[in-house]
PDB file of C-alpha atoms in Angstrom:
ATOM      1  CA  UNK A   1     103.974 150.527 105.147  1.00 39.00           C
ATOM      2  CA  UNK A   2     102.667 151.882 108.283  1.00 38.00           C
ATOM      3  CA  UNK A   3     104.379 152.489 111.806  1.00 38.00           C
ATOM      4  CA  UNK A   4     101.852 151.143 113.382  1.00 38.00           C
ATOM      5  CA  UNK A   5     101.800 147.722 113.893  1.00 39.00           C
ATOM      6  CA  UNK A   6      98.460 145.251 112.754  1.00 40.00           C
ATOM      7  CA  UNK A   7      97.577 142.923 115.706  1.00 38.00           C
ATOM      8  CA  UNK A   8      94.814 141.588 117.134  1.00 47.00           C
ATOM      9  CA  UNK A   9      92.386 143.843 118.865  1.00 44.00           C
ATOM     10  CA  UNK A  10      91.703 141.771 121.728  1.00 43.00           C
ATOM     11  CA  UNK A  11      92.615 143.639 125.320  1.00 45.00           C
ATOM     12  CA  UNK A  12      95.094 146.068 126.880  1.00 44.00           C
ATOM     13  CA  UNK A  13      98.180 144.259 128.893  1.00 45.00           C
ATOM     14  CA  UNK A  14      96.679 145.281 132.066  1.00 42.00           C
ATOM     15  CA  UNK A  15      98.315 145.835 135.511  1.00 34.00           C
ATOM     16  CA  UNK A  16     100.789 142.041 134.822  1.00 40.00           C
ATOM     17  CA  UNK A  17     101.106 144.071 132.860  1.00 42.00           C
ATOM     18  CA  UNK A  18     119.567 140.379 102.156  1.00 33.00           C
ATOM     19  CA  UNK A  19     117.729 139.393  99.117  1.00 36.00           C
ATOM     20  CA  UNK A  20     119.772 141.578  97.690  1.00 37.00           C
ATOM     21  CA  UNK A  21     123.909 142.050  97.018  1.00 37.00           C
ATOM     22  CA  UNK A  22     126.371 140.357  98.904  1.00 45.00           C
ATOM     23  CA  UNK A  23     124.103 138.683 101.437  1.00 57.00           C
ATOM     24  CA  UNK A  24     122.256 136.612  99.141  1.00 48.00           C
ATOM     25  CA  UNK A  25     125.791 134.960  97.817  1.00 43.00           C
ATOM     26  CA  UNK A  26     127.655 132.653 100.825  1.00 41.00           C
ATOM     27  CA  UNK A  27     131.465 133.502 100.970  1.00 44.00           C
ATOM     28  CA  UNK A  28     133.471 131.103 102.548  1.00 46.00           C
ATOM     29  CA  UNK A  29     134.369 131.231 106.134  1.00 44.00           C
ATOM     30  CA  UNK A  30     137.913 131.428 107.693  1.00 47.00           C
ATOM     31  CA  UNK A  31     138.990 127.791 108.712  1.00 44.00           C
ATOM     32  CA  UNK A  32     138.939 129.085 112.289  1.00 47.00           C
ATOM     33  CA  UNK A  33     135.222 130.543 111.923  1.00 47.00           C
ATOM     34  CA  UNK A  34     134.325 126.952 110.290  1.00 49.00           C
ATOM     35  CA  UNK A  35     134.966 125.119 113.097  1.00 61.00           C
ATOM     36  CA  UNK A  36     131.964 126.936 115.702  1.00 72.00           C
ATOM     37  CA  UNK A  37     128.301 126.222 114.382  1.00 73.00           C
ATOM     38  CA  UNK A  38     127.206 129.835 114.407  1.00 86.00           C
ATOM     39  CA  UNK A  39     123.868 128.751 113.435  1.00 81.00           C
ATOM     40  CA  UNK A  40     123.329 126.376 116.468  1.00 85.00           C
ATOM     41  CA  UNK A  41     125.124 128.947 119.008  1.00 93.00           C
ATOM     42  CA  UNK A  42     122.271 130.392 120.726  1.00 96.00           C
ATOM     43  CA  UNK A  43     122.738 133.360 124.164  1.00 97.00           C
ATOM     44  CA  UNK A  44     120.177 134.574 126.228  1.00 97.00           C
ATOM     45  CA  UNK A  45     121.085 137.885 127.384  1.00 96.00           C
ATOM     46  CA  UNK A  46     120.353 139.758 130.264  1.00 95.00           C
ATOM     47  CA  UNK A  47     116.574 140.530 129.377  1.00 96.00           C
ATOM     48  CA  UNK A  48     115.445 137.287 128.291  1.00 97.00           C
ATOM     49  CA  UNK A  49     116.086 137.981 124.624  1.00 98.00           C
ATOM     50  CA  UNK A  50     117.787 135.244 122.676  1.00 98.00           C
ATOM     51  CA  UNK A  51     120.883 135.955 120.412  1.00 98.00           C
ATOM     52  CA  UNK A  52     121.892 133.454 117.623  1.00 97.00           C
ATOM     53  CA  UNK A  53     125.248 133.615 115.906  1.00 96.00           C
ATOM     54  CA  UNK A  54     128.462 134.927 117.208  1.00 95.00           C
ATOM     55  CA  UNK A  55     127.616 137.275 119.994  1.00 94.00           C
ATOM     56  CA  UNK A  56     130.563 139.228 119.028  1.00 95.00           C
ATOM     57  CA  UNK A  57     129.673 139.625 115.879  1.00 96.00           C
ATOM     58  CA  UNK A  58     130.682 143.349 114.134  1.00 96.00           C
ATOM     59  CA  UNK A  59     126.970 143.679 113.320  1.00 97.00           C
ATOM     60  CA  UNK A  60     124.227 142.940 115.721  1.00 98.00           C
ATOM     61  CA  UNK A  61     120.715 143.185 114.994  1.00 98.00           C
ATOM     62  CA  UNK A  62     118.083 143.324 117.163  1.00 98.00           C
ATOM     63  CA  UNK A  63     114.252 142.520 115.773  1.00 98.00           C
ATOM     64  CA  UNK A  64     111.559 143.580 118.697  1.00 98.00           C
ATOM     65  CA  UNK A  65     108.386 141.137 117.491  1.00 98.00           C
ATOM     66  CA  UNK A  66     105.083 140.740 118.274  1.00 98.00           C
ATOM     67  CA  UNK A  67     103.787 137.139 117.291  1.00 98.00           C
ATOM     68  CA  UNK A  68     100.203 138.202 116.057  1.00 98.00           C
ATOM     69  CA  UNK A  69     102.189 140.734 113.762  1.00 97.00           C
ATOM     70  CA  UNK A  70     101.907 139.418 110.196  1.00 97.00           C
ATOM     71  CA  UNK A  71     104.912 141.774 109.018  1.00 96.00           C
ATOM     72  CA  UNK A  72     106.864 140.068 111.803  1.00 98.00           C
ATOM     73  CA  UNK A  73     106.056 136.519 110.059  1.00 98.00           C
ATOM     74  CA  UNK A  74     106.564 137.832 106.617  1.00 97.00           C
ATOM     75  CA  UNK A  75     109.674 139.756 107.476  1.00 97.00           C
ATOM     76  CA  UNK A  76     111.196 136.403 109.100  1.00 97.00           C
ATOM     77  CA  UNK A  77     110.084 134.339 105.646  1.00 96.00           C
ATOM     78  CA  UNK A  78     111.879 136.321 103.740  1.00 96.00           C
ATOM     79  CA  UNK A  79     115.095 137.221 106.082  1.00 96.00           C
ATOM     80  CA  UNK A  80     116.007 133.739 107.784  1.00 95.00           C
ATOM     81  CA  UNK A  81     117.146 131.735 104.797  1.00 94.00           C
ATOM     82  CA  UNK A  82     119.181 134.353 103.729  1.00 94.00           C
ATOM     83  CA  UNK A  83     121.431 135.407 107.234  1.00 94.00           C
ATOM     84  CA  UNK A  84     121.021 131.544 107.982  1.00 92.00           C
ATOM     85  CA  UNK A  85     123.014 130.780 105.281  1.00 91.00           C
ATOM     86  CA  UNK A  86     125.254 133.767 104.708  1.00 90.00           C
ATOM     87  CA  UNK A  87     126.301 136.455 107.339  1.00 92.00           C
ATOM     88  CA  UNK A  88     125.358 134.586 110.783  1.00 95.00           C
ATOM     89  CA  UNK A  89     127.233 131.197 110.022  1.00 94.00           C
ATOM     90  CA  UNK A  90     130.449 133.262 108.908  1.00 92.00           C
ATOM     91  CA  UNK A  91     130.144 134.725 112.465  1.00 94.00           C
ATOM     92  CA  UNK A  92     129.354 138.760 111.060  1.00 95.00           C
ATOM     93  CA  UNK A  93     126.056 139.056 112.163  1.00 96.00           C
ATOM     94  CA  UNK A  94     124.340 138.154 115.149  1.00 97.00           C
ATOM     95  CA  UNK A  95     120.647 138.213 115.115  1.00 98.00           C
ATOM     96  CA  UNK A  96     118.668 139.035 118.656  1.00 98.00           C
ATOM     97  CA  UNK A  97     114.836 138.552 118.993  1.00 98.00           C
ATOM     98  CA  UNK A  98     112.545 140.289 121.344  1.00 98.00           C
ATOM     99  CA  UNK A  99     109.268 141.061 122.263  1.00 98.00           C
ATOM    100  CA  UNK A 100     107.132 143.728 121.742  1.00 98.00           C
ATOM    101  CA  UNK A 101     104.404 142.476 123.678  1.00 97.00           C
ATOM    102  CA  UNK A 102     100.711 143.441 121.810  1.00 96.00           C
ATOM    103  CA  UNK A 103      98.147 141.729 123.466  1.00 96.00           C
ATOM    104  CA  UNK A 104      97.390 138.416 125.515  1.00 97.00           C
ATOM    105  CA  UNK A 105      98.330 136.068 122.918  1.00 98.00           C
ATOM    106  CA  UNK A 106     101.932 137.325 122.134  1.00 98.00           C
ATOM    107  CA  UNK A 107     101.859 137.303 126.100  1.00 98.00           C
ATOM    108  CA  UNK A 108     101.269 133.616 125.528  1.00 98.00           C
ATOM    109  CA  UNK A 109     103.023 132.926 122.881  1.00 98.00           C
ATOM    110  CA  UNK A 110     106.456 134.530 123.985  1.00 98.00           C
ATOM    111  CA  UNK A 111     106.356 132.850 127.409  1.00 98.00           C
ATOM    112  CA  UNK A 112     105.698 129.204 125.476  1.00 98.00           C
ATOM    113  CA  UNK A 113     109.201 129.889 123.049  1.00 98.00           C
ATOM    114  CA  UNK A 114     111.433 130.387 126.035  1.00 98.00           C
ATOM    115  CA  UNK A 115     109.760 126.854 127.335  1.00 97.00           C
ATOM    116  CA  UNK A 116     112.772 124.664 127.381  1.00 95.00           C
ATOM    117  CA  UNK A 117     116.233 124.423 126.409  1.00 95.00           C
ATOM    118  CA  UNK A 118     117.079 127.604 125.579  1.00 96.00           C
ATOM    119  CA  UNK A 119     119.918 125.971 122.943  1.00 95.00           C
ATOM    120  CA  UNK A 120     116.204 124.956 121.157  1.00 96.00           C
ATOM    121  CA  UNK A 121     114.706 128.296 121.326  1.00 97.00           C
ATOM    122  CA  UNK A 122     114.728 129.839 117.655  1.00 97.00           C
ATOM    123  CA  UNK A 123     113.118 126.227 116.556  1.00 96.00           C
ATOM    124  CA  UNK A 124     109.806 127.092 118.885  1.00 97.00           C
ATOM    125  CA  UNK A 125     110.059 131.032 117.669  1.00 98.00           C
ATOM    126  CA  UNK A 126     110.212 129.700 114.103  1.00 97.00           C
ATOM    127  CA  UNK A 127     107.672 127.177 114.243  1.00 97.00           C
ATOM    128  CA  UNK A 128     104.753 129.866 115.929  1.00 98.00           C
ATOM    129  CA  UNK A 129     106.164 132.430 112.783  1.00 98.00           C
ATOM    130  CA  UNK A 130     105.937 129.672 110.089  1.00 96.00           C
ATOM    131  CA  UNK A 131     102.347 128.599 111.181  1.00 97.00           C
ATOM    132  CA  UNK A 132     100.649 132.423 112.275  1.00 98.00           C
ATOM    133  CA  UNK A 133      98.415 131.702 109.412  1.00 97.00           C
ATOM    134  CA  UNK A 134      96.898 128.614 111.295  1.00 97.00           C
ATOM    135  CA  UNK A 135      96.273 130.130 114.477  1.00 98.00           C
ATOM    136  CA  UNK A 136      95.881 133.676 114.211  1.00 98.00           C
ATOM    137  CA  UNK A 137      92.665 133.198 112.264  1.00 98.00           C
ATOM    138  CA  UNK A 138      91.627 131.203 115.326  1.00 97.00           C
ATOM    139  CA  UNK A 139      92.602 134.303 117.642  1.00 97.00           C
ATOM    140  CA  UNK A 140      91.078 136.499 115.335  1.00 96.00           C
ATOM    141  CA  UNK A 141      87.846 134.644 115.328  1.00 97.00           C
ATOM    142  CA  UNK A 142      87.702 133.457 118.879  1.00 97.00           C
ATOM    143  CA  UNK A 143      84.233 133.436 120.520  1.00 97.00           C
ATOM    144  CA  UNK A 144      82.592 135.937 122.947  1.00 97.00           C
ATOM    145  CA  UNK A 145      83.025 132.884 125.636  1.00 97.00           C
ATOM    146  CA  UNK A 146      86.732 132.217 124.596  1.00 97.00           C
ATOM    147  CA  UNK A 147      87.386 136.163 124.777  1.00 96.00           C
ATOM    148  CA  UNK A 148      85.730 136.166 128.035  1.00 96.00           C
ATOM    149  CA  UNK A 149      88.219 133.630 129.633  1.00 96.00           C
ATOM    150  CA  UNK A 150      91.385 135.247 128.163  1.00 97.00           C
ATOM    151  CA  UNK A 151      90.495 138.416 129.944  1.00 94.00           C
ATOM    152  CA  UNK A 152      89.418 137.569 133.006  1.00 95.00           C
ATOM    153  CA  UNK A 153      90.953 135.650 135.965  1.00 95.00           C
ATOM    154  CA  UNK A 154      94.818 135.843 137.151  1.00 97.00           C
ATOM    155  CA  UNK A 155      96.794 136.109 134.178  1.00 97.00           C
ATOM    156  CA  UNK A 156      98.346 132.544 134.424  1.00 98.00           C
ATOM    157  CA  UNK A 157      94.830 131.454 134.169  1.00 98.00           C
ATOM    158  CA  UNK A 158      93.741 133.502 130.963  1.00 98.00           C
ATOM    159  CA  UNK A 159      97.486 132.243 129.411  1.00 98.00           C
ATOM    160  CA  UNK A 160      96.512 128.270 129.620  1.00 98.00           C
ATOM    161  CA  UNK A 161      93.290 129.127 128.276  1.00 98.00           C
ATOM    162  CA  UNK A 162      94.451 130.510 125.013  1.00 98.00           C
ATOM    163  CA  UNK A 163      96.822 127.785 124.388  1.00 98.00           C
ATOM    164  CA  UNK A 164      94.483 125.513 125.394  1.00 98.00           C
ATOM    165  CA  UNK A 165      91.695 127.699 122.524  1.00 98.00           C
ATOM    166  CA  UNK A 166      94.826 127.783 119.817  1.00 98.00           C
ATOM    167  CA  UNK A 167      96.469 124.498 120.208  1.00 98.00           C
ATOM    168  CA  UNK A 168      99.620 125.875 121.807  1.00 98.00           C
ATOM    169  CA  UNK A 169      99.734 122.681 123.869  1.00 98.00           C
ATOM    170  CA  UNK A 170     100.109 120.439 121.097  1.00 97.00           C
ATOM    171  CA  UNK A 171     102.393 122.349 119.246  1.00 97.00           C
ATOM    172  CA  UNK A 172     104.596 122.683 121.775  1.00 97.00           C
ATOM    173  CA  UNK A 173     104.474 119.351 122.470  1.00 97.00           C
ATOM    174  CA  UNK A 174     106.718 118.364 119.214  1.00 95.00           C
ATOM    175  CA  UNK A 175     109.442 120.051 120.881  1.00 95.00           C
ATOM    176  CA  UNK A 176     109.061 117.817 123.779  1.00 95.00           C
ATOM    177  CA  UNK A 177     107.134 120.315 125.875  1.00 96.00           C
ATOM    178  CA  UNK A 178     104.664 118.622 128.410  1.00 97.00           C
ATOM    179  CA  UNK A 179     101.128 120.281 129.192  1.00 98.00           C
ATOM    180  CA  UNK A 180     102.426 120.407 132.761  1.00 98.00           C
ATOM    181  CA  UNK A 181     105.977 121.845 131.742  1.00 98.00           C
ATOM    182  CA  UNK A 182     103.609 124.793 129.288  1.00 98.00           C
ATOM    183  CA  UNK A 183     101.359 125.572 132.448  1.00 98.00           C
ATOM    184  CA  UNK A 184     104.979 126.035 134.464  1.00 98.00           C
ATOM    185  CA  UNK A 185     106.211 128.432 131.926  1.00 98.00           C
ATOM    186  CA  UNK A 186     102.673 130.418 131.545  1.00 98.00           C
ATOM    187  CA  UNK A 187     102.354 130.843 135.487  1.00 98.00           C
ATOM    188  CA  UNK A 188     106.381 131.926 135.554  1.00 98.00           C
ATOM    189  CA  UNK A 189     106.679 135.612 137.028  1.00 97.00           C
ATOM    190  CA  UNK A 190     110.586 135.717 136.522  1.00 97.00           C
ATOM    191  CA  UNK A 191     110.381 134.993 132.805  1.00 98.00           C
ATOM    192  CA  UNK A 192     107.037 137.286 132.463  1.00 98.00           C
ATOM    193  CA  UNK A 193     109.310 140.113 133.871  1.00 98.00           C
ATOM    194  CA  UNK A 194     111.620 139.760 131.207  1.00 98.00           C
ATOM    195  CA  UNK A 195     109.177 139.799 128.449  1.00 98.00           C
ATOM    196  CA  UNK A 196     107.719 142.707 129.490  1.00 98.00           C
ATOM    197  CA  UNK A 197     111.622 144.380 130.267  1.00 98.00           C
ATOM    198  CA  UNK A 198     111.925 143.451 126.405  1.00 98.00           C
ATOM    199  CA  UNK A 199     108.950 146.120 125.995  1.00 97.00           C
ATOM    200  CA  UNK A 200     110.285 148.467 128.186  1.00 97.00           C
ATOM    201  CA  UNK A 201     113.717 148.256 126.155  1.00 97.00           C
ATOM    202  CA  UNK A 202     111.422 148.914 122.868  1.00 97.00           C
ATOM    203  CA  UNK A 203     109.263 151.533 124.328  1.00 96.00           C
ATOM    204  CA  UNK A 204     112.899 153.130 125.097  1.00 96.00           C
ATOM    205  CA  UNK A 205     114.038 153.314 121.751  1.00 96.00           C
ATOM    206  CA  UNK A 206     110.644 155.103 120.848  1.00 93.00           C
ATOM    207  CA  UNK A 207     109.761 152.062 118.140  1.00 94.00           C
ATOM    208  CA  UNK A 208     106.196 152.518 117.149  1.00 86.00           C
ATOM    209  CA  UNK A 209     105.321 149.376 115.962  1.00 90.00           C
ATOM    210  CA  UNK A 210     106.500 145.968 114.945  1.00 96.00           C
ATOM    211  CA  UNK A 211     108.828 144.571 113.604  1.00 97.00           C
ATOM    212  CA  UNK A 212     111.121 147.374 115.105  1.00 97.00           C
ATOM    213  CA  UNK A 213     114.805 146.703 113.687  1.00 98.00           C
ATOM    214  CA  UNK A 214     117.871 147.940 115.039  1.00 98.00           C
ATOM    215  CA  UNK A 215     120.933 147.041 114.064  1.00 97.00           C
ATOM    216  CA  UNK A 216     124.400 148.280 116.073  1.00 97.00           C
ATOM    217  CA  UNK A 217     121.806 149.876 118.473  1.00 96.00           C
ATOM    218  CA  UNK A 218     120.020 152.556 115.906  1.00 96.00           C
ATOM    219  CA  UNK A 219     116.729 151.994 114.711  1.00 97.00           C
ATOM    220  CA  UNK A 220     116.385 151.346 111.171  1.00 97.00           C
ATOM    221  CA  UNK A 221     113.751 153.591 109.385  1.00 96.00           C
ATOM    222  CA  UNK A 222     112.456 153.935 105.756  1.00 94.00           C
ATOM    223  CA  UNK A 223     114.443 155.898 103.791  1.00 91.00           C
ATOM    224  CA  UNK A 224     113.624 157.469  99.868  1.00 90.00           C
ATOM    225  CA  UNK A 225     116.285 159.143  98.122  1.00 89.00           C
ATOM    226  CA  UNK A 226     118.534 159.469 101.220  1.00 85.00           C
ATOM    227  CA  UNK A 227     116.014 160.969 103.356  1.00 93.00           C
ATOM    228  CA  UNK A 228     113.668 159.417 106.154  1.00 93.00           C
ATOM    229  CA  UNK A 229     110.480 158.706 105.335  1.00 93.00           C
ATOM    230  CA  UNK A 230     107.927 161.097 107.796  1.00 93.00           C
ATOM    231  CA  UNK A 231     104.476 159.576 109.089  1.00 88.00           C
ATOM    232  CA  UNK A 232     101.655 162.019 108.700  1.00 88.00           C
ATOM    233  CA  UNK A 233     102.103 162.708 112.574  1.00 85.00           C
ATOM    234  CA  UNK A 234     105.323 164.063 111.631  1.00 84.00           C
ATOM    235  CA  UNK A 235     107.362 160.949 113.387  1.00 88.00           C
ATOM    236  CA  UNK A 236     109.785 158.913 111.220  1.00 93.00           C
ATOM    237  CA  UNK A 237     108.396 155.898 109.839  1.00 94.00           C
ATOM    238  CA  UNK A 238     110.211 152.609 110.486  1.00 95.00           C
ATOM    239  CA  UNK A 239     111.798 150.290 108.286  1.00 95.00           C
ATOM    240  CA  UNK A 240     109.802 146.927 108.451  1.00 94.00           C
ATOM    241  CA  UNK A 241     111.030 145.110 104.880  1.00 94.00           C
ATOM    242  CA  UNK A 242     113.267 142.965 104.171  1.00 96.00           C
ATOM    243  CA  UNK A 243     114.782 145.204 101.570  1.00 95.00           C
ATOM    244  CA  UNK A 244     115.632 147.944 103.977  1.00 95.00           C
ATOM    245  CA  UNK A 245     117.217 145.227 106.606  1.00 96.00           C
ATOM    246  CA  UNK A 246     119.063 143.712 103.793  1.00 96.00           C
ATOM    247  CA  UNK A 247     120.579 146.943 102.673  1.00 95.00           C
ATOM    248  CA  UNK A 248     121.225 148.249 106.072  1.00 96.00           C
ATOM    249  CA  UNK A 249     122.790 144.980 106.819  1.00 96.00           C
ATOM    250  CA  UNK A 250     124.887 145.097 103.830  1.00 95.00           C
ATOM    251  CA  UNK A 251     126.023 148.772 104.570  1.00 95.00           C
ATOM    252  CA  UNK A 252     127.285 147.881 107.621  1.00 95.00           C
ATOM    253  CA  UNK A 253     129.142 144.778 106.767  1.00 94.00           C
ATOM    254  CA  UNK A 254     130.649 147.139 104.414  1.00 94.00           C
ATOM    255  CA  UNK A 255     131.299 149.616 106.687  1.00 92.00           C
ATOM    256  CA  UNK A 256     133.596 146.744 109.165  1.00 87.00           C
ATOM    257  CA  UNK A 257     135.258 145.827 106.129  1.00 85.00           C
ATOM    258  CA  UNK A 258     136.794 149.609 105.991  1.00 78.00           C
ATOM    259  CA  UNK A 259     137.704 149.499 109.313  1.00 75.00           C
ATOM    260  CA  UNK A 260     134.840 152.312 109.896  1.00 72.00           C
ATOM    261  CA  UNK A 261     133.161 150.647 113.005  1.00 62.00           C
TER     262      UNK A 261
END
């Protein structure tokens, strides 16, 4: 594992710019906990991030993504059956998702999952993270002409042309997202500002790369024998597996059930 994160080296942002333990067994939930669909209660907060589960939930993780990131997509593989089925429906963990903005396409990308009902949201997020190996070979291929046209022009402009390059249109379009409702959503400032607030939050918190996890608002780094794992810069490495979410996740559950936070 590395802190750095591997995404597409295609241009700067510019001036827009728990398989483990007791998560992987279901308990039952309380009769009164049974009666709210934690899994279909979505909340935007102030930033533009979306929260799914009980937003009062004793544990609250935060993952800061970047779409082109194929840790991100492997990391959500492996964690969103499990809290989907365990922690988040009981109404103990609330899951948050938001960007750490790499490069044009996550630009793209991000703006196109907050297209629509915002109820709907984690169905576009996990349809762009179940497919990434579709389209980012496309990205990562693209032409010098197709390059040329995401980097130059207003920024609304060089967002419709990689959707248009990728297919974004026509994915989008299952979730009952027009072409002319996309191009809305590409050219939107307001939302734009939140993505890159989202980044701003992440560059606070000093995360390095992606996926960046925090959970109860401290980052979650890679550990060995109780101690922090150091990059050869000297900087603590952060946790980007499954394994370490799981068992950070756990810990904390643990930790609510002894009254300790």
């Amino acid at each position: 594992m590395t802190p750095a994160t591997k995404t597409l080296s295609l241009l700067a942002l510019g001036a827009a710019t728990l398989a483990t333990g007791s998560l992987a067994t279901p308990t039952p939930a309380s009769a009164a906990e049974g009666k709210t669909n934690r899994n279909g209660q979505v909340t935007v907060t102030g930033n533009g991030s979306y929260t799914l589960g009980n937003p009062a939930a004793p544990v609250k993780v935060t993952e800061y993504i970047s779409y082109t990131c194929s840790h991100c997509a492997a990391l959500h593989r492996e964690s969103d059956p499990v809290l989907r089925t365990t922690a988040i429906p009981q109404g103990k963990v609330a899951l948050t998702v938001s960007n750490l903005v790499r490069n044009p396409v996550d630009i793209t990308i991000a703006l196109l999952t907050s297209c629509g009902d915002p109820k709907t949201f984690f169905v576009r997020h996990n349809a762009f993270l179940a497919s990434q190996d579709t389209w980012l070979p496309k990205a990562a291929s693209a032409s010098e002409a197709q390059r040329k046209r995401w980097a130059e022009g207003e920024l609304p402009q060089r967002l419709r042309a990689i959707a248009s390059d990728l297919d974004f249109y026509e994915k989008v379009e299952h979730f009952g997202v027009t072409r002319s409702q996309a191009d809305q959503c590409l050219a939107d400032k307001a939302q734009l500002d939140k993505v890159m607030a989202q980044y701003q939050a992440a560059s606070q918190l000093k995360l390095t790369g992606t996926p960046g996890i925090v959970i109860n608002g401290k980052v979650l780094y890679a550990t060995k024998d109780g101690k922090v794992l150091q990059s050869p810069m000297g900087g603590p490495l952060q946790a980007t597996q499954w394994k370490d979410m799981s068992a950070a996740i756990t810990k904390a559950l643990a930790a609510n059930t002894a009254g300790q936070i």
